[in-house]
Amino acid sequence: ELNEITDTVTTGEQIPAKFERTGFRKNFDFNSEWNNKHYSTKQIEAYCVKQNNDWLVITVIVKYF
């Protein structure tokens, strides 16, 4: 979801990334089913490059646990 990606980039923790990119990670409450399994947490990782004064998101990875 776009709002979660924006929230991850603006308020998530910064993590190391390759290829001169910057990573951001944030956990969200999920408490729902995905792929026929129940998960309590959804984690979003967004990998970005700085473009002028903004972040350009290149890759988004979603994990459930």
mmCIF file of C-alpha atoms in Angstrom:
data_model
loop_
_atom_site.group_PDB
_atom_site.id
_atom_site.type_symbol
_atom_site.label_atom_id
_atom_site.label_comp_id
_atom_site.label_asym_id
_atom_site.label_seq_id
_atom_site.Cartn_x
_atom_site.Cartn_y
_atom_site.Cartn_z
ATOM 1 C CA GLU A 1 0.000 0.000 0.000
ATOM 2 C CA LEU A 2 1.348 3.391 -0.993
ATOM 3 C CA ASN A 3 0.709 4.989 2.425
ATOM 4 C CA GLU A 4 2.747 2.273 4.149
ATOM 5 C CA ILE A 5 5.634 2.751 1.727
ATOM 6 C CA THR A 6 5.605 6.517 2.275
ATOM 7 C CA ASP A 7 5.483 5.972 6.044
ATOM 8 C CA THR A 8 8.391 3.513 5.833
ATOM 9 C CA VAL A 9 10.588 6.002 3.968
ATOM 10 C CA THR A 10 9.697 8.980 6.161
ATOM 11 C CA THR A 11 9.633 7.360 9.625
ATOM 12 C CA GLY A 12 11.235 3.912 9.290
ATOM 13 C CA GLU A 13 14.714 2.909 10.368
ATOM 14 C CA GLN A 14 17.495 3.400 7.858
ATOM 15 C CA ILE A 15 19.290 0.190 6.870
ATOM 16 C CA PRO A 16 22.389 -0.528 4.754
ATOM 17 C CA ALA A 17 21.878 -1.189 1.055
ATOM 18 C CA LYS A 18 24.000 -2.012 -1.983
ATOM 19 C CA PHE A 19 24.482 -0.121 -5.247
ATOM 20 C CA GLU A 20 24.600 3.367 -3.668
ATOM 21 C CA ARG A 21 21.020 3.027 -2.440
ATOM 22 C CA THR A 22 19.515 3.670 0.968
ATOM 23 C CA GLY A 23 17.173 1.205 2.624
ATOM 24 C CA PHE A 24 14.327 1.892 5.023
ATOM 25 C CA ARG A 25 12.472 -0.679 7.134
ATOM 26 C CA LYS A 26 9.321 -0.498 9.217
ATOM 27 C CA ASN A 27 7.001 -3.026 10.894
ATOM 28 C CA PHE A 28 3.221 -2.651 10.785
ATOM 29 C CA ASP A 29 0.514 -4.481 12.725
ATOM 30 C CA PHE A 30 -1.138 -6.894 10.308
ATOM 31 C CA ASN A 31 -3.175 -9.485 12.278
ATOM 32 C CA SER A 32 -4.643 -11.006 9.147
ATOM 33 C CA GLU A 33 -4.196 -13.782 6.622
ATOM 34 C CA TRP A 34 -1.902 -13.759 3.651
ATOM 35 C CA ASN A 35 -1.457 -16.786 1.390
ATOM 36 C CA ASN A 36 -3.729 -18.871 3.670
ATOM 37 C CA LYS A 37 -1.602 -18.257 6.791
ATOM 38 C CA HIS A 38 -2.201 -15.884 9.681
ATOM 39 C CA TYR A 39 0.481 -13.281 10.437
ATOM 40 C CA SER A 40 0.609 -10.611 13.119
ATOM 41 C CA THR A 41 3.265 -8.367 11.555
ATOM 42 C CA LYS A 42 3.930 -6.974 8.087
ATOM 43 C CA GLN A 43 7.425 -5.613 7.445
ATOM 44 C CA ILE A 44 8.163 -3.283 4.560
ATOM 45 C CA GLU A 45 11.635 -2.594 3.218
ATOM 46 C CA ALA A 46 11.999 0.197 0.667
ATOM 47 C CA TYR A 47 15.237 0.711 -1.249
ATOM 48 C CA CYS A 48 15.695 4.219 -2.588
ATOM 49 C CA VAL A 49 18.041 6.683 -4.244
ATOM 50 C CA LYS A 50 18.208 10.355 -3.379
ATOM 51 C CA GLN A 51 16.981 12.543 -6.223
ATOM 52 C CA ASN A 52 17.285 16.269 -5.519
ATOM 53 C CA ASN A 53 15.617 16.569 -2.083
ATOM 54 C CA ASP A 54 13.310 13.562 -2.500
ATOM 55 C CA TRP A 55 13.607 9.789 -2.294
ATOM 56 C CA LEU A 56 12.935 7.744 -5.425
ATOM 57 C CA VAL A 57 11.777 4.262 -4.401
ATOM 58 C CA ILE A 58 13.407 1.592 -6.572
ATOM 59 C CA THR A 59 12.403 -1.651 -4.832
ATOM 60 C CA VAL A 60 9.855 -2.623 -2.169
ATOM 61 C CA ILE A 61 10.014 -5.935 -0.284
ATOM 62 C CA VAL A 62 7.155 -7.074 1.952
ATOM 63 C CA LYS A 63 7.623 -9.780 4.606
ATOM 64 C CA TYR A 64 5.045 -11.294 6.928
ATOM 65 C CA PHE A 65 5.736 -12.886 10.295
#
